[in-house]
Coordinates of C-alpha atoms and ligand atoms in Angstrom, one line a residue:
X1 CA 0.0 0.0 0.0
X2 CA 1.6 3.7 -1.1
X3 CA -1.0 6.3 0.5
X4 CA -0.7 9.9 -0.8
X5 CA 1.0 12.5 1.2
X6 CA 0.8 16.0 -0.2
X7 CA 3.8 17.5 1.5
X8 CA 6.2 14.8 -0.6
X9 CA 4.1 16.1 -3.3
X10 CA 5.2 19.8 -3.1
X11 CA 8.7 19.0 -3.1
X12 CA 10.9 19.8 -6.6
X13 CA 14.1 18.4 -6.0
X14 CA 16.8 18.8 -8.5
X15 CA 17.2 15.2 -9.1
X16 CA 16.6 14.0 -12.8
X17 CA 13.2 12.8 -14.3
X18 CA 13.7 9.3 -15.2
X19 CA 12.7 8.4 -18.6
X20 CA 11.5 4.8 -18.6
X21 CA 9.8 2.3 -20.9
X22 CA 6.4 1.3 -20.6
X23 CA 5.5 -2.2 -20.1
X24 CA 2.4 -3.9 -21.2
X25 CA 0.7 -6.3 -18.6
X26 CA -1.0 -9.0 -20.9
X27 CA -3.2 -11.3 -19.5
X28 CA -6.2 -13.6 -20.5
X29 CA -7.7 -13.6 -16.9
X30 CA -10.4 -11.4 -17.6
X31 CA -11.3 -12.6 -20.9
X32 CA -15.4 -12.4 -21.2
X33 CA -15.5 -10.2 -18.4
X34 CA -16.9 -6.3 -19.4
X35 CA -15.3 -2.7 -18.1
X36 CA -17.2 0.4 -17.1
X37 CA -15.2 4.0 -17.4
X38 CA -16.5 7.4 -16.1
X39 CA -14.1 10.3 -16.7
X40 CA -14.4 13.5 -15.0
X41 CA -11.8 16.4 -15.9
X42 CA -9.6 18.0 -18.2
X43 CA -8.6 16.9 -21.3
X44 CA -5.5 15.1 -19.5
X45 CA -7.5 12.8 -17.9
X46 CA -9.8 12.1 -20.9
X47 CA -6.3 10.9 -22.5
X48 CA -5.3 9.3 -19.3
X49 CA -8.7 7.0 -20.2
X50 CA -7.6 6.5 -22.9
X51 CA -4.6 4.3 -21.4
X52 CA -6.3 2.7 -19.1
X53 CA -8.5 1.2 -21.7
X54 CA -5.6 0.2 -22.9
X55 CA -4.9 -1.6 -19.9
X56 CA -7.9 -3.5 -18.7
X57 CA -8.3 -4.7 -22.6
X58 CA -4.7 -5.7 -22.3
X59 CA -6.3 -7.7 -19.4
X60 CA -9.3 -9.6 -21.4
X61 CA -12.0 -6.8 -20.7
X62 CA -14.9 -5.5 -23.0
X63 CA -16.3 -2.1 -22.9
X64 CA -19.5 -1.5 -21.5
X65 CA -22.1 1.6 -21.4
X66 CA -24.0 0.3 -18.8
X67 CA -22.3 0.4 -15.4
X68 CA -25.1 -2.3 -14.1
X69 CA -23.5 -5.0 -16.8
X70 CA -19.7 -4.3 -15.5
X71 CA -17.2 -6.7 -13.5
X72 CA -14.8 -3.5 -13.5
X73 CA -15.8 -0.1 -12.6
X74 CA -13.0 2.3 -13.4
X75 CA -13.8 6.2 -12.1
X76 CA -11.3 8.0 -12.9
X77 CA -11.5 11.8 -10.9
X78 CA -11.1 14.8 -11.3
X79 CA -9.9 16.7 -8.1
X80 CA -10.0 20.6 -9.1
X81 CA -12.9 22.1 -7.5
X82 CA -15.2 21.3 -4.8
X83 CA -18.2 19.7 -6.9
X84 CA -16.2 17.3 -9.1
X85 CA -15.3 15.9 -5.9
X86 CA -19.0 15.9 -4.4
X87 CA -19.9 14.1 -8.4
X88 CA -17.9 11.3 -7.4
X89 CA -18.3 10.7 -3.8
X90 CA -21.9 10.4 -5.1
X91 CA -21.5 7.9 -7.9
X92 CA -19.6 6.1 -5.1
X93 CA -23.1 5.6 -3.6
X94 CA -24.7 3.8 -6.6
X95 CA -21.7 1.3 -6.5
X96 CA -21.8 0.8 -2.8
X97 CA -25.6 -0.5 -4.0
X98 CA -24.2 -2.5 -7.1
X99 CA -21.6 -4.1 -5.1
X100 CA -23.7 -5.4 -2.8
X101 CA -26.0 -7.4 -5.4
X102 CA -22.8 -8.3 -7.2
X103 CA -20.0 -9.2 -4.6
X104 CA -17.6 -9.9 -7.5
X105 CA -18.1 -6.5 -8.7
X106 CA -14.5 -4.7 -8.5
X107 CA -14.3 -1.2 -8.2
X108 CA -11.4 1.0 -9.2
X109 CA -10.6 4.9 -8.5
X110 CA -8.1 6.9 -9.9
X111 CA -6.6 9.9 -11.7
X112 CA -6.4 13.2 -9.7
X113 CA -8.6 12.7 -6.3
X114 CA -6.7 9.7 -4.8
X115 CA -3.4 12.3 -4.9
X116 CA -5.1 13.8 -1.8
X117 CA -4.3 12.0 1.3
X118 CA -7.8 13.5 2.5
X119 CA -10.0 11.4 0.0
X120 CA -8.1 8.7 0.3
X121 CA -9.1 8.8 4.3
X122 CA -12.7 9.4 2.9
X123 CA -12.6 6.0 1.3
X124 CA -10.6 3.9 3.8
X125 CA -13.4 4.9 6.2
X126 CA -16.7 5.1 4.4
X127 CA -16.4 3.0 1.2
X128 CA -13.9 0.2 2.1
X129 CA -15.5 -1.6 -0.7
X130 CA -13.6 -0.1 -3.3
X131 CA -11.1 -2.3 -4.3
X132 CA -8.6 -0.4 -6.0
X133 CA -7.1 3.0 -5.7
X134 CA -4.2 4.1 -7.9
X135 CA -2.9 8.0 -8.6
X136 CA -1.8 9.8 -11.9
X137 CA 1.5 8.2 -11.6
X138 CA 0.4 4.9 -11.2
X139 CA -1.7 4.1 -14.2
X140 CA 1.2 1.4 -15.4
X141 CA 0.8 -0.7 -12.2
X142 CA -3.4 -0.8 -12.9
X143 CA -2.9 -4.5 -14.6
X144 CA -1.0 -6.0 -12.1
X145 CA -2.9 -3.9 -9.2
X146 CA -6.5 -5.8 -10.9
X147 CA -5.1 -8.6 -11.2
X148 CA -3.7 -9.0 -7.4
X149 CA -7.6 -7.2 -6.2
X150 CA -9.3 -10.5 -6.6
X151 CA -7.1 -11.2 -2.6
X152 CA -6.9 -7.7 -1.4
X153 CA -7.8 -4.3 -1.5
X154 CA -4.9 -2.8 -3.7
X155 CA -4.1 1.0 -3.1
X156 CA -1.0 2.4 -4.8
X157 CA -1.0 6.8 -4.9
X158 CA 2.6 7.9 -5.6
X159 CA 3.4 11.5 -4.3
X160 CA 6.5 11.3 -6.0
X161 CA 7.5 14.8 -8.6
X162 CA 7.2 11.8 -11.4
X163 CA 9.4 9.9 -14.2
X164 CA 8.0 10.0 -17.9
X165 CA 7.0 6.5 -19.3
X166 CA 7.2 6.1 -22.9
X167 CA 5.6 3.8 -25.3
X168 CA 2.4 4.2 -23.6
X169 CA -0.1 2.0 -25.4
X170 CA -3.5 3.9 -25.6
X171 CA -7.0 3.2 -27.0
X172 CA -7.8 5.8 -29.1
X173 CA -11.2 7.0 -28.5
X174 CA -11.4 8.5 -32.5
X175 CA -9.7 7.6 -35.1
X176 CA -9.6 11.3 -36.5
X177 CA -8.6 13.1 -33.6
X178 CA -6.1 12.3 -31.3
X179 CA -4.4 13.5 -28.2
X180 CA -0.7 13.6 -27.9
X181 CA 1.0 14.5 -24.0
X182 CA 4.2 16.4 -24.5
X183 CA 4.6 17.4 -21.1
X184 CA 3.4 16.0 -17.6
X185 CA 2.8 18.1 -14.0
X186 CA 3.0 21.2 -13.6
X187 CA 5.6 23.4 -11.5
X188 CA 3.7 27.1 -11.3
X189 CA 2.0 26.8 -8.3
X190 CA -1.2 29.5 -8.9
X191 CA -2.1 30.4 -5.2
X192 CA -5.7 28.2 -6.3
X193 CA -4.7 25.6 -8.4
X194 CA -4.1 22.0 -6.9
X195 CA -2.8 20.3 -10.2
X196 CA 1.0 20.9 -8.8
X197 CA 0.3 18.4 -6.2
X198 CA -2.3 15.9 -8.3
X199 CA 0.6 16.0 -11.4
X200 CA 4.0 16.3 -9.5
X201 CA 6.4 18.1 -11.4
X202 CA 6.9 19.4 -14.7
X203 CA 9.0 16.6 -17.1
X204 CA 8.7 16.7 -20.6
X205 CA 8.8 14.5 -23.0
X206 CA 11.9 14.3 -25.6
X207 CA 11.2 15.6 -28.8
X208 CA 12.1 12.9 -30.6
X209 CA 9.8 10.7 -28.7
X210 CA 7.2 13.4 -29.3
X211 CA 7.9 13.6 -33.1
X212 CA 7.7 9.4 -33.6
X213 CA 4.3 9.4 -32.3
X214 CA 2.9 12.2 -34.2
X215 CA 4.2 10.6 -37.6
X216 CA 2.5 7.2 -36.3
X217 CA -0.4 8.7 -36.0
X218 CA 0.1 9.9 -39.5
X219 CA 0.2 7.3 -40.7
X220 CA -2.7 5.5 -38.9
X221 CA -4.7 9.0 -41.1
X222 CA -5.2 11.0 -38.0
X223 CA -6.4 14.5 -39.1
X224 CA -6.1 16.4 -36.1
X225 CA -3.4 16.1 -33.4
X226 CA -3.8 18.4 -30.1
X227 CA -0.4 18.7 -28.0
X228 CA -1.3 18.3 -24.4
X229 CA 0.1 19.7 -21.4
X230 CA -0.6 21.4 -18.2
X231 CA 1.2 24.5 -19.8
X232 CA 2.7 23.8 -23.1
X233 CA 4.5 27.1 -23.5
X234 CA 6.6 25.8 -20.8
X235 CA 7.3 22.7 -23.1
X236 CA 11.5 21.6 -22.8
X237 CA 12.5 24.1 -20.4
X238 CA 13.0 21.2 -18.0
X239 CA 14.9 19.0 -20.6
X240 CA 19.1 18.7 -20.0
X241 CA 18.7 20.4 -24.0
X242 CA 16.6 23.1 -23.5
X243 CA 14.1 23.4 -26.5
X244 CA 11.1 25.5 -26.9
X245 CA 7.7 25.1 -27.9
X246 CA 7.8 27.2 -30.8
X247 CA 10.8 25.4 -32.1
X248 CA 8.4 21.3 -31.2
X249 CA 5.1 23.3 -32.4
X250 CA 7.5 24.2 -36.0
X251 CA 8.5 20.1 -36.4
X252 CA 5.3 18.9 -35.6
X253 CA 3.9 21.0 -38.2
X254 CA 6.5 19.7 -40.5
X255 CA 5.4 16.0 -40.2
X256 CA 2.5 17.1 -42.3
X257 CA -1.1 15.9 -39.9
X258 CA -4.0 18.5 -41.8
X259 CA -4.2 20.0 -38.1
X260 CA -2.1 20.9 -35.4
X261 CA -3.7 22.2 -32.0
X262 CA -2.8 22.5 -28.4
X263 CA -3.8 22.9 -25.2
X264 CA -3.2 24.4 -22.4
X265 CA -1.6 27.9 -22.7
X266 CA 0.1 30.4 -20.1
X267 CA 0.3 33.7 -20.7
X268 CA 3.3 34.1 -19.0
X269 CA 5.6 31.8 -21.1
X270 CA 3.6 32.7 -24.4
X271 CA 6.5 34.0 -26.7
X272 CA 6.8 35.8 -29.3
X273 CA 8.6 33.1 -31.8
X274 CA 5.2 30.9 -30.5
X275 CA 3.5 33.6 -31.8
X276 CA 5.1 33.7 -35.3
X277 CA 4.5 29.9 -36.0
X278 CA 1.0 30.2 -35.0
X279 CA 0.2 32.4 -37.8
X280 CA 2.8 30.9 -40.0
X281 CA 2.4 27.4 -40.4
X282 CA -0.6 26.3 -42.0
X283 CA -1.9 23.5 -40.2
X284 CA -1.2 25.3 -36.7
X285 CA -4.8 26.1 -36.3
X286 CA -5.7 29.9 -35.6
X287 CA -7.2 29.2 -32.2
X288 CA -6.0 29.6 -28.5
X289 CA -7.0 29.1 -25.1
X290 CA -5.2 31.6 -23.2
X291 CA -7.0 32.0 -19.2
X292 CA -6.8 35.0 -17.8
X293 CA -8.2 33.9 -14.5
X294 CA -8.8 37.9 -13.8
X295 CA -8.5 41.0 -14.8
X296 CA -7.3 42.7 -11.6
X297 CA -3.5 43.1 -11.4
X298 CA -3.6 42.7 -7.5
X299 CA -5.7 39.5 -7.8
X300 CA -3.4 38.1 -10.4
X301 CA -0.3 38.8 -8.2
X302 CA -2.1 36.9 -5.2
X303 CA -2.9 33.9 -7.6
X304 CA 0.7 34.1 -8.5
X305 CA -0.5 34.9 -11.9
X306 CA 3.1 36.3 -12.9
X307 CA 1.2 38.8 -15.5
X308 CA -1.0 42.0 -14.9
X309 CA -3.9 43.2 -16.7
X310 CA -1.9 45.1 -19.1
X311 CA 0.9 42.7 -20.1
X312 CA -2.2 40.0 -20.7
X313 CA -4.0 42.4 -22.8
X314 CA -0.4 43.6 -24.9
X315 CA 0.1 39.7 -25.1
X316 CA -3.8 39.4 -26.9
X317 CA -3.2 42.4 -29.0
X318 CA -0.2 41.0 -30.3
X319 CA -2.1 38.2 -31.2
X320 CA -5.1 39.1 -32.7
X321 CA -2.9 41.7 -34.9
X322 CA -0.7 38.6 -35.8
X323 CA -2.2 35.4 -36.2
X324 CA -5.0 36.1 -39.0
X325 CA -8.7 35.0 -37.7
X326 CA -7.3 33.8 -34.4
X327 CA -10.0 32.8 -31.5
X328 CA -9.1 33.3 -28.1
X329 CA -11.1 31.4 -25.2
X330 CA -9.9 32.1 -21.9
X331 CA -11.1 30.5 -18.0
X332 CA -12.2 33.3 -15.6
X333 CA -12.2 32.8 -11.5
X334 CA -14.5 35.1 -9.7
X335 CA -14.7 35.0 -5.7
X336 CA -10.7 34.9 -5.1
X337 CA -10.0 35.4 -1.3
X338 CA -10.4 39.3 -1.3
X339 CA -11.7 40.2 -4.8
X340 CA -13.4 43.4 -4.3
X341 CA -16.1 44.5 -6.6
X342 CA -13.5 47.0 -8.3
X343 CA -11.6 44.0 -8.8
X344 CA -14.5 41.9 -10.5
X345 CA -14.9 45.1 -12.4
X346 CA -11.3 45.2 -14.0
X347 CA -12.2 41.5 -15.1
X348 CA -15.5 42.5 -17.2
X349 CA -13.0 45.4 -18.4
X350 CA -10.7 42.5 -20.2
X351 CA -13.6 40.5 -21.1
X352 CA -15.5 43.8 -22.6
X353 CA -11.7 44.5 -24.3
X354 CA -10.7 40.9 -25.2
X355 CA -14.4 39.9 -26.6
X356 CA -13.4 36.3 -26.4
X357 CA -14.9 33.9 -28.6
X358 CA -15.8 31.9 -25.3
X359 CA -15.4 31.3 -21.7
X360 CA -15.2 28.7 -19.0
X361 CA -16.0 30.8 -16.0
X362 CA -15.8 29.3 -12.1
X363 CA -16.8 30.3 -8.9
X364 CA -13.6 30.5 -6.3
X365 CA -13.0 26.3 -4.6
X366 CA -10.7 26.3 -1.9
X367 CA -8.3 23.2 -2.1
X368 CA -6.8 21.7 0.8
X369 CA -3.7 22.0 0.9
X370 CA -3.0 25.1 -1.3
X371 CA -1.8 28.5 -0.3
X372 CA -5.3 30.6 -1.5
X373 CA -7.4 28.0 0.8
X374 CA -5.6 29.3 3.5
X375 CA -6.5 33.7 2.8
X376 CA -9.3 35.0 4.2
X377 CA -12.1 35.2 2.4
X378 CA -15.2 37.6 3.3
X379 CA -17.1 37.6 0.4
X380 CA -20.8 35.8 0.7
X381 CA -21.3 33.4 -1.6
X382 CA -24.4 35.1 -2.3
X383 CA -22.2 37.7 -4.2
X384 CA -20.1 35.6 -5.9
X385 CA -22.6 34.0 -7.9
X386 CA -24.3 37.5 -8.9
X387 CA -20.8 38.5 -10.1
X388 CA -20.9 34.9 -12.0
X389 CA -24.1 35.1 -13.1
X390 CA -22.7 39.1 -14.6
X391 CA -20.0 37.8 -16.1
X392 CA -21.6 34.5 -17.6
X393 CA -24.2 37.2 -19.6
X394 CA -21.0 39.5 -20.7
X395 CA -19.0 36.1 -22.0
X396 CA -22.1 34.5 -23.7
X397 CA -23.6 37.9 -25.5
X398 CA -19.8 38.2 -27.0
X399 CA -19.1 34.5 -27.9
X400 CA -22.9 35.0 -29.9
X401 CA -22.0 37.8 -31.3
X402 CA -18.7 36.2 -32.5
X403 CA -20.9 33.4 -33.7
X404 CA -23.3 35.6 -35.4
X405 CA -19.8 36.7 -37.6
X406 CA -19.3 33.4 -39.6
X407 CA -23.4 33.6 -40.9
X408 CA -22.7 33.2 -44.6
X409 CA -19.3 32.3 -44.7
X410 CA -17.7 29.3 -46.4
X411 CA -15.3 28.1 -43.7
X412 CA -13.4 24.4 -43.6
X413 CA -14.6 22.2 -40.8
X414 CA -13.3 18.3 -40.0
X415 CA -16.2 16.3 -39.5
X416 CA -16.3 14.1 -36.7
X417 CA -19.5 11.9 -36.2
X418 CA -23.7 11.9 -36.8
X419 CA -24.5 14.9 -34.9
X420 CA -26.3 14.1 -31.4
X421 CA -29.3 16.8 -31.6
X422 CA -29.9 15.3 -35.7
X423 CA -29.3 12.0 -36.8
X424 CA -29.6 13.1 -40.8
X425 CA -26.4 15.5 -39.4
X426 CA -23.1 15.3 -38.7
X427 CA -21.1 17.2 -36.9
X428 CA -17.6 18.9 -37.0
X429 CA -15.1 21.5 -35.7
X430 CA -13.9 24.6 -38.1
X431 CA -10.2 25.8 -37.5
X432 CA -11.2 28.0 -35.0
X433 CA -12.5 25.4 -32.7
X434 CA -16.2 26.1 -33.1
X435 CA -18.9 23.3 -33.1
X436 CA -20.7 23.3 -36.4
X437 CA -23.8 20.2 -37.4
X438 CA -23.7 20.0 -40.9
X439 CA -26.3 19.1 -43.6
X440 CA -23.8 16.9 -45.4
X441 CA -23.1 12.6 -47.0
X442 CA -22.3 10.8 -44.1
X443 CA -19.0 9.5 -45.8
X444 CA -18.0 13.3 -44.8
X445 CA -16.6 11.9 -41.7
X446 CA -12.8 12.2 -41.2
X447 CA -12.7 14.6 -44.0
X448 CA -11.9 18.4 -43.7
X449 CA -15.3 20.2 -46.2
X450 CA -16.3 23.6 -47.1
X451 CA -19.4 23.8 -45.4
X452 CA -21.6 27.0 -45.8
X453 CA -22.7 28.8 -42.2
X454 CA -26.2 29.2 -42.3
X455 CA -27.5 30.0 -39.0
X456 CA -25.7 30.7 -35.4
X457 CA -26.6 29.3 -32.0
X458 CA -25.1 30.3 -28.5
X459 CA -23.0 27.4 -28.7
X460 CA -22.8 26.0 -32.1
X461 CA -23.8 26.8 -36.1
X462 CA -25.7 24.9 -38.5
X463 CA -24.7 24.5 -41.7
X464 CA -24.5 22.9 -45.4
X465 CA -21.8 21.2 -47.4
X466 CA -20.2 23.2 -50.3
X467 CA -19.2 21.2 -52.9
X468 CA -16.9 22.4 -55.3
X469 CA -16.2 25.8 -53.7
X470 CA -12.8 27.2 -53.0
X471 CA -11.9 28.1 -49.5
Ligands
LIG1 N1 -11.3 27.1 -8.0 C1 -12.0 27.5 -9.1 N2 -11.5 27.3 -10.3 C2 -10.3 26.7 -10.5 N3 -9.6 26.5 -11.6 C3 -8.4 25.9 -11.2 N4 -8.4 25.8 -9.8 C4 -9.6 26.3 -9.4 C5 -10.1 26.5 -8.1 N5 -9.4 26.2 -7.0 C6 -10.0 26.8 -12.9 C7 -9.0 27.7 -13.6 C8 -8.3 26.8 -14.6 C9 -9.4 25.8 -14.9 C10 -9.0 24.5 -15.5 O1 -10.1 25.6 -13.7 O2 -9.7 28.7 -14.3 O3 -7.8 27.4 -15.7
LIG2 FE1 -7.2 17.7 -15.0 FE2 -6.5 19.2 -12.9 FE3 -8.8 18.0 -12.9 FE4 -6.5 16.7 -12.6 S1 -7.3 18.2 -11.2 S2 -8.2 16.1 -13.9 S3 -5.2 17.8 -14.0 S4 -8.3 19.6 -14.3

């Protein structure tokens, strides 16, 4: 048993990441038996699911949709605010039910919430029946870790800063889309944010690793590719070669995939040179995720932001003026220990200047352990949801308006399914990262069409396939 401890999970020691192969744990034992996953989070943890399907197949598993048909129920958590917590300490109570009709029933938890020595308590001493409980850094002991549950509960939670593991097998979710990490952990430490401890510390992946696993996917005919990291901009400055992320963004681009993304962004590391192969390479799509968090320079120097209002707002100028037909989405905080209502006000100033093309707005979490759960916070709850509730109508009446723009335009989307609201549909993304359902052949999946904007929604556009016209 390894329980979590959050202090060892601060610490970032000088000693080097270890770079070590994956291995595989292939077994026939569960063959017949079916799998259940539930993934909460970010897109991280979406990919993380994406290897541990890989490793309960590896095992003889099916999937499943239905979590009553399962032998395996995999949760795998998500541990940034308050509520994803209280989501899975609730699902926790249907399987306390399942498990007690079906005693052979095993029960797995993982990903960010078992880093936190506190849930870990939580499930020693009200939900002993879960029967495994492994942390980000030990998805690569899940086969052995099922495989030894059937005799006792198994709980291995590493709060070590973390090696990199490569030749990871995953199972792909899409076969048009695909995630690639570049970089695990994370080592800025915002006042708020708990992913330092959940992560451990920043390593990167070698570029060449990087670059063999973006020309595989190649050549599997993946036709998008989105780099993933905790802060990608921060990509290589940890490696004993120092290399950038403009200089990985430029080769990946080289390898030739129709479309390039990434995600996540600081505004802190975002350089200029990042800047230039943005709106230079083709297939680096014109769209950015770049959270501001707030707008008020003292709150962003208490979240240990490292920016102020004005250098963010230089930083999306420079942007907008140099990457042609850029979009810029951005995550907002309101209720910080201390923000003031001149404060808020500074943030609907950005938003009012920045006129994102959309928003992911939150309500202040403490989490144990970090420095911003310890300030003092007066504001009443009360407030901070009328200042949400504000800023949610400022961030939706621009992202329409934005939406409202593309009306009538031709623009190239990559369709990826039947759409879920129309089955004669299917639906897509356009460069700029905006959901489109399309009036098109259904063989139009995995392709990149002109499609013809006919109407816009809050939160998507309709529209028809253009044969024939150039774009
Ligand atoms: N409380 C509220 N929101 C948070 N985020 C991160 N930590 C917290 C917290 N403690 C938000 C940030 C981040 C996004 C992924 O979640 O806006 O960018
Ligand atoms: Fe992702 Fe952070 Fe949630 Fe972990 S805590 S799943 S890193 S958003």
């Amino acid at each position: 048993m390894n329980l979590p401890n959050m202090l060892d999970a601060k610490v970032r020691g000088k000693s080097k990441v270890q770079y070590l192969e994956n291995e595989s744990f292939v077994s026939k034992e569960f063959q017949g038996k079916k799998y259940f996953i539930r993934t909460y989070g970010c897109q991280m943890n979406v990919h993380d699911s994406e290897e541990i399907v890989a490793v309960v197949e590896n095992l003889g598993f099916t999937g499943t949709s239905v979590m009553e048909e399962a032998d395996l129920v995999v949760l795998n958590t998500c541990a940034i605010r308050e509520n994803a917590h209280d989501k899975v300490f609730g699902y926790l109570g249907r399987l306390k039910h399942l498990k007690r009709e079906k005693p052979e029933l095993l029960v797995a938890i993982g990903g960010c919430m078992p880093q936190q020595s506190s849930v870990v308590d939580e499930i020693l001493k009200k939900h002993p029946y879960v029967d495994i409980v492994f942390g980000t850094h030990n998805i690569n002991e899940l086969g052995r870790m099922i495989l030894e549950s059937k005799h006792k509960q198994e709980i291995q939670v590493y709060s070590i800063e973390g090696n990199v593991y490569e030749n990871v097998l995953y199972h792909r979710d899409s076969k048009i889309t695909a995630w690639v990490n570049i970089m695990y952990g994370c080592d800025k430490f915002c006042t708020y944010c708990i992913v330092p401890f959940t992560r451990g510390k920043q390593r990167s992946r070698k570029m060449s690793q990087i670059l063999n696993e973006v020309r595989d996917l190649k050549s599997q005919g993946y036709q998008e590719i989105t780099l993933l990291g905790q802060n990608v901009n921060a990509y290589g400055k940890d490696l004993e070669e120092e290399i950038s992320f403009a200089t990985l963004l430029k080769e990946v681009s080289k390898i030739g995939i129709p479309r390039v993304r990434f995600v996540t962004s600081h505004p802190w590391d975002f350089t200029d040179e990042m800047i230039d192969v943005i709106a230079k390479c083709d297939n680096v799509m014109p769209y950015i995720h770049l959270p501001l968090q707030s707008g008020s320079s003292r709150i962003l120097k208490l979240m240990g932001r490292r920016y102020t209002k004005s250098e963010y707002l230089e930083l999306y100028r420079k942007m907008k003026e140099q990457i042609p037909g850029v979009a810029i989405t951005t995550d907002i905080i309101v209720g910080f220990p201390g923000e003031t209502e001149e404060d808020f006000q500074d943030t609907l100033d950005v938003v009012k200047s920045c006129e994102y093309d959309g928003a992911f707005t939150f309500i202040f979490s403490p989490r144990e352990g970090t420095p911003a759960s310890k300030m003092k916070d007066d504001t009443p709850s009360g407030v901070k949801e009328e200042r949400l509730h504000r800023l949610n109508e400022m961030v939706n009446s621009y992202s329409n308006q934005k939406n409202q723009e593309y009306v009538g335009k031709v623009v190239s989307v990559l369709i990826q399914g039947v759409s879920e609201k129309d089955p004669n549909k299917v639906y897509g993304y356009t460069e700029t990262m905006k959901l489109v359902n399309v009036v098109a052949a259904k063989d139009s999946i995995g392709k990149i069409i002109p499609v013809l904007i006919t109407e816009a929604k809050s939160f998507s556009l309709d529209g028809e396939m253009k044969e024939l016209v150039a774009i």
